[in-house]
C-alpha cells in the first residue's frame, strides 16, 4: 500500500464558521460533509480555499455501508460527483448502518454494525461495490457507539484488520471515538491501535464530547479534552499520520478558541515527529511512513472471497431491523442488548431529529411559540412517527401531523403553519393528501 499523500492539520468546514476557517493561519486542509454541498453551486468560501491551494476532502454520512442492503447507486454517484467537483484526493465514509429497508426506517445517525462474520462479509462486499463506483479512493471511519451488540465474534482491531485485508480500503481513525468506546463499551484504545494495520491509515479525526451519567456523548460541540489529545499522542507514537483534522459541528466557539485547539493538535503531531527523529538518530527504529510526493493512493486489490449469499444479508437485515425498530419505533428491545443503553440511544436519536429539523426549518419553532414548545411537540410526534426518508421530509411530516391533529391550538399559528406546509410540500402520496384534506373539510364544517 502506497504512503498516503501529506495533508497536514485541518478543520471540518461548516457554513457557520466559514469566515473563521478562511482566516485561520497555517491551515493545511479542510473536510466538508459531502451531503451538505452541491457540486454545481459550491460555497464561495470553499472555492476561495481551493484557489489558495487548500485541499478539500468530502466526508459522507449517509451511505450506510454497514447496512444489510447494497449501496444505493445514486448516493454513490452523488458522493463521486462531489469528489470530482472538489478535486479531492479521496472520499471518506463510516463503518455504520443508518437505515433499514424492511421496514423502511431511517436512524438519522450512525449506528454500529455487529462485529460478526456475517456483518463483516456484507460490509466487505458493500465496500467493494463502493470502491468500484467511486472515482477516487475510499477511506472508512470507526464510529462512536453508546452500546454493544450481543454475540460479537471479533474485536474492533480484528474487524478493522480483516476489512482492510479483504478490500484494501483505507482507515480514517477517530481518536475521540476510541475514547467514546472506551467509556461506553469498555474497549481499550491502545489494543485497537496495536491491532490495526496503521500503514492503511488515511488520516485522523479529533473531536470533543461530554460524559453524563457514565455515558460519553460524542457531541462535536465541546472542546477537545486532554484525554483525546493523549490518544492522538498514542497514535502518533506508532505512526506519523498524513493528516489530522479537528471536527466541530455545533456550539461553535470564538475563532481564537478554534485556533487554540488546532495549535494543540499541531503540537502533539510535532512533538511526536521530534521524538521519532530522535529515535532514528539513536538507532532505535524508523520514524514512520514517509508521506512522499505521490498525491494518490493505491489501496491494493484486497483478498475478498467473492459474492455474499443472500441468506447472510437476510440475517444481518433481520438483526438491524429489530434494533432500529426498537430505537425509533418503540418496539421491544431485542434479546441480549443493554436495555438502559438502548433507551439512552433512543432518546438521543429523537433529540437529534428535533435539533436537525429545527435547523433545517427554523420557522417551525417560531410558529410554535419558541424552542421549548417546539421541542415538546416534536418529541411527542417522534414517539409514534419514525423517520422514513430524511430530515427535510421529517420536517414536512411533523407539520402535517400537527395540522391533522388540529394543532397548534392558536388559530393564527395554525394558519401560518398551514401556509408553511403548503409552500413546501409539493406532490404528496394520495393517502396523506386525503387525510389532510379530510381534516380541513372537517374543520370547515
Short mmCIF file of C-alpha atoms in Angstrom, two decimals:
data_model
loop_
_atom_site.label_atom_id
_atom_site.label_comp_id
_atom_site.label_asym_id
_atom_site.label_seq_id
_atom_site.Cartn_x
_atom_site.Cartn_y
_atom_site.Cartn_z
CA UNK A 1 0.00 0.00 0.00
CA UNK A 2 1.50 3.34 -1.06
CA UNK A 3 2.03 6.03 1.57
CA UNK A 4 -0.85 8.45 1.89
CA UNK A 5 -0.36 11.92 0.43
CA UNK A 6 0.52 14.51 3.08
CA UNK A 7 -2.46 16.57 4.26
CA UNK A 8 -1.24 18.26 7.46
CA UNK A 9 -3.52 19.76 10.12
CA UNK A 10 -7.05 20.72 9.11
CA UNK A 11 -10.55 21.50 10.31
CA UNK A 12 -14.05 20.46 9.38
CA UNK A 13 -15.51 23.23 7.21
CA UNK A 14 -19.01 24.28 8.29
CA UNK A 15 -21.05 27.25 6.97
CA UNK A 16 -21.32 28.71 10.48
CA UNK A 17 -17.54 29.11 10.75
CA UNK A 18 -16.66 29.56 7.07
CA UNK A 19 -15.22 33.06 7.55
CA UNK A 20 -13.20 31.99 10.59
CA UNK A 21 -11.81 28.97 8.73
CA UNK A 22 -10.55 31.20 5.93
CA UNK A 23 -8.71 33.35 8.46
CA UNK A 24 -7.04 30.50 10.38
CA UNK A 25 -3.30 30.73 9.94
CA UNK A 26 -1.35 27.64 8.95
CA UNK A 27 -4.46 25.71 7.93
CA UNK A 28 -3.44 22.89 5.56
CA UNK A 29 -6.76 21.36 4.52
CA UNK A 30 -10.47 21.09 5.26
CA UNK A 31 -13.08 18.38 5.26
CA UNK A 32 -16.70 19.04 4.25
CA UNK A 33 -19.82 16.97 4.89
CA UNK A 34 -20.49 15.66 1.39
CA UNK A 35 -24.28 15.79 1.66
CA UNK A 36 -24.17 19.48 2.61
CA UNK A 37 -22.64 20.77 -0.64
CA UNK A 38 -23.91 20.83 -4.23
CA UNK A 39 -21.28 20.20 -6.94
CA UNK A 40 -22.69 22.88 -9.23
CA UNK A 41 -23.05 25.51 -6.50
CA UNK A 42 -20.08 25.18 -4.19
CA UNK A 43 -19.94 27.78 -1.40
CA UNK A 44 -17.77 30.79 -2.24
CA UNK A 45 -15.69 30.12 0.87
CA UNK A 46 -14.74 26.63 -0.33
CA UNK A 47 -13.90 27.97 -3.77
CA UNK A 48 -11.59 30.59 -2.25
CA UNK A 49 -9.90 27.95 -0.12
CA UNK A 50 -9.33 25.78 -3.18
CA UNK A 51 -7.88 28.75 -5.08
CA UNK A 52 -5.38 29.18 -2.25
CA UNK A 53 -4.31 25.56 -2.65
CA UNK A 54 -6.15 24.23 0.40
CA UNK A 55 -7.23 20.64 -0.15
CA UNK A 56 -10.89 19.77 0.41
CA UNK A 57 -12.00 16.22 1.27
CA UNK A 58 -15.70 15.21 1.16
CA UNK A 59 -16.86 13.20 4.16
CA UNK A 60 -20.05 11.21 3.60
CA UNK A 61 -22.57 10.38 6.33
CA UNK A 62 -25.48 8.68 4.54
CA UNK A 63 -24.17 5.70 2.54
CA UNK A 64 -24.65 3.20 5.35
CA UNK A 65 -22.05 0.76 4.02
CA UNK A 66 -22.52 -1.42 7.10
CA UNK A 67 -26.20 -1.88 6.31
CA UNK A 68 -27.67 -5.12 5.01
CA UNK A 69 -28.62 -3.62 1.64
CA UNK A 70 -26.20 -2.99 -1.18
CA UNK A 71 -25.12 0.64 -1.54
CA UNK A 72 -27.52 2.96 -3.33
CA UNK A 73 -26.03 3.72 -6.79
CA UNK A 74 -27.48 7.26 -6.69
CA UNK A 75 -25.81 8.01 -3.37
CA UNK A 76 -22.51 6.63 -4.65
CA UNK A 77 -22.79 8.75 -7.79
CA UNK A 78 -23.55 11.85 -5.71
CA UNK A 79 -20.52 11.25 -3.49
CA UNK A 80 -18.32 10.76 -6.54
CA UNK A 81 -19.60 13.98 -8.12
CA UNK A 82 -18.60 15.91 -5.03
CA UNK A 83 -15.14 14.38 -5.02
CA UNK A 84 -14.62 15.45 -8.63
CA UNK A 85 -16.05 18.95 -8.07
CA UNK A 86 -13.77 19.50 -5.08
CA UNK A 87 -10.69 17.97 -6.70
CA UNK A 88 -10.40 15.65 -3.71
CA UNK A 89 -7.65 13.01 -3.43
CA UNK A 90 -10.07 10.64 -1.66
CA UNK A 91 -13.53 10.42 -0.08
CA UNK A 92 -14.40 9.12 3.36
CA UNK A 93 -17.39 7.44 4.95
CA UNK A 94 -18.23 5.40 8.06
CA UNK A 95 -18.38 1.80 9.21
CA UNK A 96 -22.02 2.04 10.21
CA UNK A 97 -25.60 1.39 9.23
CA UNK A 98 -28.12 4.21 9.04
CA UNK A 99 -31.34 2.67 7.69
CA UNK A 100 -33.31 -0.49 7.02
CA UNK A 101 -35.47 -1.31 4.02
CA UNK A 102 -37.87 -3.75 5.64
CA UNK A 103 -39.39 -1.97 7.45
CA UNK A 104 -38.36 1.34 5.87
CA UNK A 105 -36.72 3.25 8.73
CA UNK A 106 -34.06 5.94 8.93
CA UNK A 107 -31.90 6.36 12.01
CA UNK A 108 -30.68 9.84 11.11
CA UNK A 109 -27.48 8.79 12.84
CA UNK A 110 -24.53 6.43 12.53
CA UNK A 111 -25.21 3.13 14.29
CA UNK A 112 -22.65 0.37 14.99
CA UNK A 113 -22.62 -2.82 12.98
CA UNK A 114 -22.30 -6.13 14.84
CA UNK A 115 -18.73 -7.41 14.77
CA UNK A 116 -19.73 -10.79 13.39
CA UNK A 117 -18.59 -12.78 10.37
CA UNK A 118 -21.92 -12.20 8.64
CA UNK A 119 -21.76 -8.43 9.12
CA UNK A 120 -18.13 -8.32 8.02
CA UNK A 121 -18.95 -10.28 4.84
CA UNK A 122 -21.72 -7.82 3.99
CA UNK A 123 -19.58 -4.79 4.79
CA UNK A 124 -16.69 -6.03 2.65
CA UNK A 125 -18.93 -6.63 -0.36
CA UNK A 126 -20.56 -3.21 0.07
CA UNK A 127 -17.14 -1.57 0.29
CA UNK A 128 -16.03 -3.26 -2.92
CA UNK A 129 -19.18 -2.04 -4.69
CA UNK A 130 -18.46 1.48 -3.47
CA UNK A 131 -14.80 1.32 -4.49
CA UNK A 132 -15.75 0.23 -8.00
CA UNK A 133 -18.25 3.09 -8.35
CA UNK A 134 -16.19 5.96 -6.88
CA UNK A 135 -13.71 7.94 -8.99
CA UNK A 136 -11.23 8.31 -6.10
CA UNK A 137 -10.08 6.02 -3.28
CA UNK A 138 -12.26 5.45 -0.20
CA UNK A 139 -11.37 5.53 3.50
CA UNK A 140 -13.69 4.40 6.30
CA UNK A 141 -14.04 5.76 9.83
CA UNK A 142 -14.51 3.86 13.07
CA UNK A 143 -17.61 5.25 14.79
CA UNK A 144 -18.55 6.12 18.38
CA UNK A 145 -21.23 3.93 19.97
CA UNK A 146 -23.42 4.01 23.06
CA UNK A 147 -23.99 0.25 23.15
CA UNK A 148 -22.58 -3.11 22.06
CA UNK A 149 -24.20 -5.89 20.06
CA UNK A 150 -24.66 -9.26 21.79
CA UNK A 151 -22.83 -12.26 20.39
CA UNK A 152 -19.96 -10.44 18.70
CA UNK A 153 -17.28 -12.71 17.26
CA UNK A 154 -14.44 -10.25 16.61
CA UNK A 155 -12.71 -7.45 18.46
CA UNK A 156 -12.63 -3.96 16.95
CA UNK A 157 -9.00 -4.49 15.96
CA UNK A 158 -9.72 -7.84 14.29
CA UNK A 159 -12.76 -6.44 12.50
CA UNK A 160 -10.89 -3.44 11.08
CA UNK A 161 -7.85 -5.52 10.14
CA UNK A 162 -9.87 -8.07 8.19
CA UNK A 163 -11.79 -5.27 6.49
CA UNK A 164 -8.53 -3.76 5.23
CA UNK A 165 -7.05 -7.11 4.23
CA UNK A 166 -10.13 -8.16 2.28
CA UNK A 167 -10.87 -4.88 0.50
CA UNK A 168 -7.70 -2.77 0.53
CA UNK A 169 -9.74 0.13 1.93
CA UNK A 170 -8.01 2.90 3.89
CA UNK A 171 -8.89 3.71 7.51
CA UNK A 172 -9.89 7.05 8.99
CA UNK A 173 -9.21 6.68 12.71
CA UNK A 174 -11.19 8.95 15.02
CA UNK A 175 -9.35 9.03 18.34
CA UNK A 176 -12.33 10.72 20.02
CA UNK A 177 -14.41 7.71 19.00
CA UNK A 178 -11.80 5.40 20.51
CA UNK A 179 -12.25 7.26 23.80
CA UNK A 180 -16.05 7.12 23.49
CA UNK A 181 -15.93 3.37 23.05
CA UNK A 182 -13.55 3.02 26.00
CA UNK A 183 -16.10 4.70 28.27
CA UNK A 184 -19.26 3.21 26.76
CA UNK A 185 -18.14 -0.27 25.73
CA UNK A 186 -15.04 -0.92 27.83
CA UNK A 187 -12.73 -1.17 24.81
CA UNK A 188 -9.01 -0.44 25.16
CA UNK A 189 -7.91 2.17 22.59
CA UNK A 190 -4.28 1.06 22.81
CA UNK A 191 -5.30 -2.50 21.96
CA UNK A 192 -7.16 -1.25 18.89
CA UNK A 193 -4.17 0.83 17.76
CA UNK A 194 -1.83 -2.13 18.33
CA UNK A 195 -4.04 -4.47 16.29
CA UNK A 196 -4.93 -2.46 13.19
CA UNK A 197 -2.70 -2.05 10.10
CA UNK A 198 -1.54 1.55 10.57
CA UNK A 199 0.00 1.54 7.11
CA UNK A 200 -3.63 1.76 5.92
CA UNK A 201 -4.21 5.00 7.84
CA UNK A 202 -5.59 7.79 5.63
CA UNK A 203 -5.94 10.44 8.32
CA UNK A 204 -7.18 11.10 11.87
CA UNK A 205 -10.19 12.83 13.41
CA UNK A 206 -10.09 14.68 16.73
CA UNK A 207 -13.25 15.97 18.45
CA UNK A 208 -14.82 16.88 21.77
CA UNK A 209 -17.61 15.37 23.81
CA UNK A 210 -19.02 15.18 27.31
CA UNK A 211 -19.75 12.50 29.91
CA UNK A 212 -23.19 12.30 31.52
CA UNK A 213 -24.24 9.54 33.88
CA UNK A 214 -21.36 7.27 32.96
CA UNK A 215 -22.05 7.61 29.22
CA UNK A 216 -19.74 9.53 26.90
CA UNK A 217 -21.58 11.55 24.26
CA UNK A 218 -19.53 12.29 21.15
CA UNK A 219 -21.11 15.70 20.65
CA UNK A 220 -18.61 17.51 18.38
CA UNK A 221 -19.90 20.54 20.33
CA UNK A 222 -17.40 20.69 23.18
CA UNK A 223 -13.67 21.41 23.39
CA UNK A 224 -11.27 18.55 22.71
CA UNK A 225 -10.46 17.11 26.15
CA UNK A 226 -6.89 16.23 27.22
CA UNK A 227 -7.74 12.52 27.23
CA UNK A 228 -8.44 12.66 23.47
CA UNK A 229 -5.21 14.56 22.80
CA UNK A 230 -3.45 11.82 24.80
CA UNK A 231 -4.89 9.23 22.41
CA UNK A 232 -3.68 11.28 19.47
CA UNK A 233 -0.22 11.15 21.05
CA UNK A 234 -0.61 7.36 21.47
CA UNK A 235 -1.38 7.02 17.78
CA UNK A 236 1.42 9.42 16.84
CA UNK A 237 3.90 7.31 18.81
CA UNK A 238 3.13 4.43 16.44
CA UNK A 239 2.88 6.24 13.09
CA UNK A 240 3.05 9.70 11.58
CA UNK A 241 -0.46 10.37 10.23
CA UNK A 242 -0.70 12.03 6.84
CA UNK A 243 -3.39 14.31 8.20
CA UNK A 244 -5.15 15.24 11.43
CA UNK A 245 -8.48 17.08 11.45
CA UNK A 246 -10.49 18.91 14.12
CA UNK A 247 -14.25 18.29 13.95
CA UNK A 248 -16.72 20.79 15.38
CA UNK A 249 -20.40 20.66 14.41
CA UNK A 250 -22.25 22.79 16.94
CA UNK A 251 -21.89 25.44 19.69
CA UNK A 252 -19.02 26.94 17.73
CA UNK A 253 -16.50 28.77 19.94
CA UNK A 254 -14.79 32.09 19.13
CA UNK A 255 -12.22 32.00 16.38
CA UNK A 256 -9.35 32.24 18.87
CA UNK A 257 -10.50 29.05 20.60
CA UNK A 258 -10.65 27.16 17.30
CA UNK A 259 -7.13 28.37 16.53
CA UNK A 260 -6.02 27.26 20.00
CA UNK A 261 -7.41 23.76 19.52
CA UNK A 262 -5.67 23.46 16.17
CA UNK A 263 -2.43 24.63 17.79
CA UNK A 264 -2.77 21.97 20.50
CA UNK A 265 -3.32 19.28 17.86
CA UNK A 266 -0.36 20.52 15.83
CA UNK A 267 1.81 20.47 18.97
CA UNK A 268 1.01 16.79 19.58
CA UNK A 269 1.84 15.87 16.00
CA UNK A 270 5.04 17.96 16.01
CA UNK A 271 6.19 16.57 19.36
CA UNK A 272 5.68 13.05 18.03
CA UNK A 273 7.67 13.88 14.93
CA UNK A 274 10.54 15.20 17.02
CA UNK A 275 10.50 12.08 19.18
CA UNK A 276 10.59 9.89 16.08
CA UNK A 277 13.57 11.77 14.67
CA UNK A 278 15.36 11.35 18.00
CA UNK A 279 14.65 7.63 17.92
CA UNK A 280 16.08 7.29 14.42
CA UNK A 281 19.15 9.31 15.36
CA UNK A 282 19.67 6.99 18.30
CA UNK A 283 19.26 3.98 16.02
CA UNK A 284 16.18 2.66 17.76
CA UNK A 285 13.87 2.39 14.77
CA UNK A 286 12.14 4.13 11.86
CA UNK A 287 10.38 7.45 12.17
CA UNK A 288 7.23 6.21 10.48
CA UNK A 289 5.97 6.28 6.93
CA UNK A 290 7.28 9.00 4.67
CA UNK A 291 4.26 10.65 3.05
CA UNK A 292 6.27 11.17 -0.16
CA UNK A 293 5.35 13.26 -3.17
CA UNK A 294 2.73 10.93 -4.64
CA UNK A 295 -0.69 12.64 -4.38
CA UNK A 296 -2.59 9.43 -4.99
CA UNK A 297 -3.44 6.34 -3.00
CA UNK A 298 -3.07 2.75 -4.14
CA UNK A 299 -5.29 0.73 -1.81
CA UNK A 300 -4.31 -2.59 -3.33
CA UNK A 301 -6.64 -5.30 -4.58
CA UNK A 302 -7.63 -6.88 -1.27
CA UNK A 303 -8.41 -10.58 -0.86
CA UNK A 304 -12.21 -10.72 -0.62
CA UNK A 305 -13.57 -14.23 -1.35
CA UNK A 306 -16.50 -13.19 -3.56
CA UNK A 307 -20.26 -12.54 -3.52
CA UNK A 308 -22.16 -12.77 -0.24
CA UNK A 309 -25.04 -15.24 -0.09
CA UNK A 310 -28.45 -13.60 0.20
CA UNK A 311 -29.12 -15.63 3.35
CA UNK A 312 -26.24 -13.80 5.02
CA UNK A 313 -27.66 -10.42 4.05
CA UNK A 314 -31.06 -11.55 5.31
CA UNK A 315 -29.66 -12.49 8.73
CA UNK A 316 -27.92 -9.13 9.02
CA UNK A 317 -31.06 -7.32 7.85
CA UNK A 318 -33.26 -9.01 10.45
CA UNK A 319 -30.92 -8.06 13.29
CA UNK A 320 -30.55 -4.46 12.17
CA UNK A 321 -34.29 -4.03 11.59
CA UNK A 322 -35.14 -5.35 15.05
CA UNK A 323 -32.65 -2.98 16.66
CA UNK A 324 -33.57 0.12 14.65
CA UNK A 325 -37.27 -0.51 15.19
CA UNK A 326 -36.66 -0.61 18.95
CA UNK A 327 -34.71 2.64 18.73
CA UNK A 328 -37.10 4.70 16.63
CA UNK A 329 -40.47 2.92 16.60
CA UNK A 330 -40.83 1.78 20.21
CA UNK A 331 -40.87 -1.96 19.55
CA UNK A 332 -39.37 -4.32 22.17
CA UNK A 333 -35.60 -4.28 22.62
CA UNK A 334 -34.06 -7.41 21.04
CA UNK A 335 -32.72 -10.02 23.41
CA UNK A 336 -29.17 -9.52 24.66
CA UNK A 337 -28.94 -5.72 24.34
CA UNK A 338 -28.43 -3.47 27.34
CA UNK A 339 -31.94 -2.04 27.64
CA UNK A 340 -30.82 1.05 29.55
CA UNK A 341 -28.29 1.92 26.86
CA UNK A 342 -30.87 1.37 24.12
CA UNK A 343 -33.20 3.79 25.89
CA UNK A 344 -30.38 6.34 26.09
CA UNK A 345 -29.71 5.89 22.37
CA UNK A 346 -33.40 6.18 21.51
CA UNK A 347 -33.68 9.47 23.41
CA UNK A 348 -30.53 10.74 21.73
CA UNK A 349 -31.89 9.90 18.26
CA UNK A 350 -35.17 11.70 18.95
CA UNK A 351 -33.34 14.73 20.33
CA UNK A 352 -31.06 14.83 17.28
CA UNK A 353 -34.11 14.70 14.99
CA UNK A 354 -35.62 17.65 16.82
CA UNK A 355 -32.37 19.64 16.62
CA UNK A 356 -31.73 18.97 12.93
CA UNK A 357 -35.32 19.70 11.89
CA UNK A 358 -35.17 22.99 13.81
CA UNK A 359 -32.02 23.93 11.89
CA UNK A 360 -33.46 22.95 8.52
CA UNK A 361 -36.82 24.62 9.23
CA UNK A 362 -36.14 27.45 11.71
CA UNK A 363 -39.65 28.80 11.08
CA UNK A 364 -41.21 25.87 12.97
CA UNK A 365 -40.01 26.82 16.48
CA UNK A 366 -41.13 30.41 15.77
CA UNK A 367 -44.59 29.32 14.63
CA UNK A 368 -44.98 27.03 17.64
CA UNK A 369 -44.08 29.70 20.16
CA UNK A 370 -40.39 29.11 20.82
CA UNK A 371 -37.79 26.36 21.28
CA UNK A 372 -39.42 24.69 24.29
CA UNK A 373 -42.97 24.28 22.86
CA UNK A 374 -41.45 23.18 19.55
CA UNK A 375 -39.25 20.56 21.21
CA UNK A 376 -42.10 19.21 23.33
CA UNK A 377 -44.33 18.90 20.26
CA UNK A 378 -41.63 17.32 18.12
CA UNK A 379 -40.60 14.71 20.71
CA UNK A 380 -44.26 13.75 21.14
CA UNK A 381 -44.54 13.34 17.36
CA UNK A 382 -41.31 11.32 17.16
CA UNK A 383 -42.61 8.71 19.63
CA UNK A 384 -45.17 7.48 17.12
CA UNK A 385 -43.70 8.59 13.79
CA UNK A 386 -40.27 7.17 12.98
CA UNK A 387 -38.30 8.85 10.22
CA UNK A 388 -38.57 7.00 6.90
CA UNK A 389 -36.89 9.31 4.40
CA UNK A 390 -34.74 12.14 5.67
CA UNK A 391 -34.73 15.25 7.81
CA UNK A 392 -36.37 17.55 5.23
CA UNK A 393 -39.21 15.07 4.77
CA UNK A 394 -39.36 14.74 8.55
CA UNK A 395 -39.97 18.49 8.92
CA UNK A 396 -42.91 18.31 6.50
CA UNK A 397 -44.33 15.19 8.14
CA UNK A 398 -44.11 16.85 11.56
CA UNK A 399 -46.01 19.91 10.33
CA UNK A 400 -48.61 17.72 8.64
CA UNK A 401 -49.05 15.66 11.79
CA UNK A 402 -49.74 18.81 13.81
CA UNK A 403 -52.32 20.03 11.29
CA UNK A 404 -54.08 16.66 11.21
CA UNK A 405 -54.43 16.90 14.99
CA UNK A 406 -55.76 20.46 14.71
CA UNK A 407 -52.60 21.95 16.20
CA UNK A 408 -51.23 24.38 17.17
CA UNK A 409 -54.23 25.49 19.24
CA UNK A 410 -53.80 29.16 18.34
CA UNK A 411 -55.72 29.76 15.05
CA UNK A 412 -53.21 32.34 13.79
CA UNK A 413 -50.31 29.96 14.39
CA UNK A 414 -52.23 27.16 12.70
CA UNK A 415 -52.81 29.33 9.63
CA UNK A 416 -49.09 30.17 9.49
CA UNK A 417 -48.19 26.50 9.77
CA UNK A 418 -50.68 25.60 7.03
CA UNK A 419 -49.14 28.20 4.72
CA UNK A 420 -45.63 27.00 5.57
CA UNK A 421 -46.58 23.39 4.82
CA UNK A 422 -48.38 24.20 1.55
CA UNK A 423 -45.43 26.22 0.27
CA UNK A 424 -43.03 23.31 0.75
CA UNK A 425 -44.96 20.04 0.48
CA UNK A 426 -45.35 19.74 -3.30
CA UNK A 427 -46.79 16.45 -4.56
CA UNK A 428 -47.75 14.05 -1.77
CA UNK A 429 -48.77 10.40 -1.63
CA UNK A 430 -52.58 10.19 -2.02
CA UNK A 431 -53.11 8.62 1.40
CA UNK A 432 -51.67 11.56 3.26
CA UNK A 433 -53.27 14.14 0.97
CA UNK A 434 -56.64 12.56 1.68
CA UNK A 435 -56.04 12.56 5.44
CA UNK A 436 -55.05 16.22 5.40
CA UNK A 437 -57.94 17.25 3.13
CA UNK A 438 -60.45 15.40 5.29
CA UNK A 439 -59.09 17.19 8.33
CA UNK A 440 -59.54 20.58 6.66
CA UNK A 441 -63.05 19.67 5.49
CA UNK A 442 -64.00 18.53 8.97
CA UNK A 443 -62.63 21.74 10.48
CA UNK A 444 -64.57 23.93 8.00
CA UNK A 445 -67.80 22.07 8.73
#
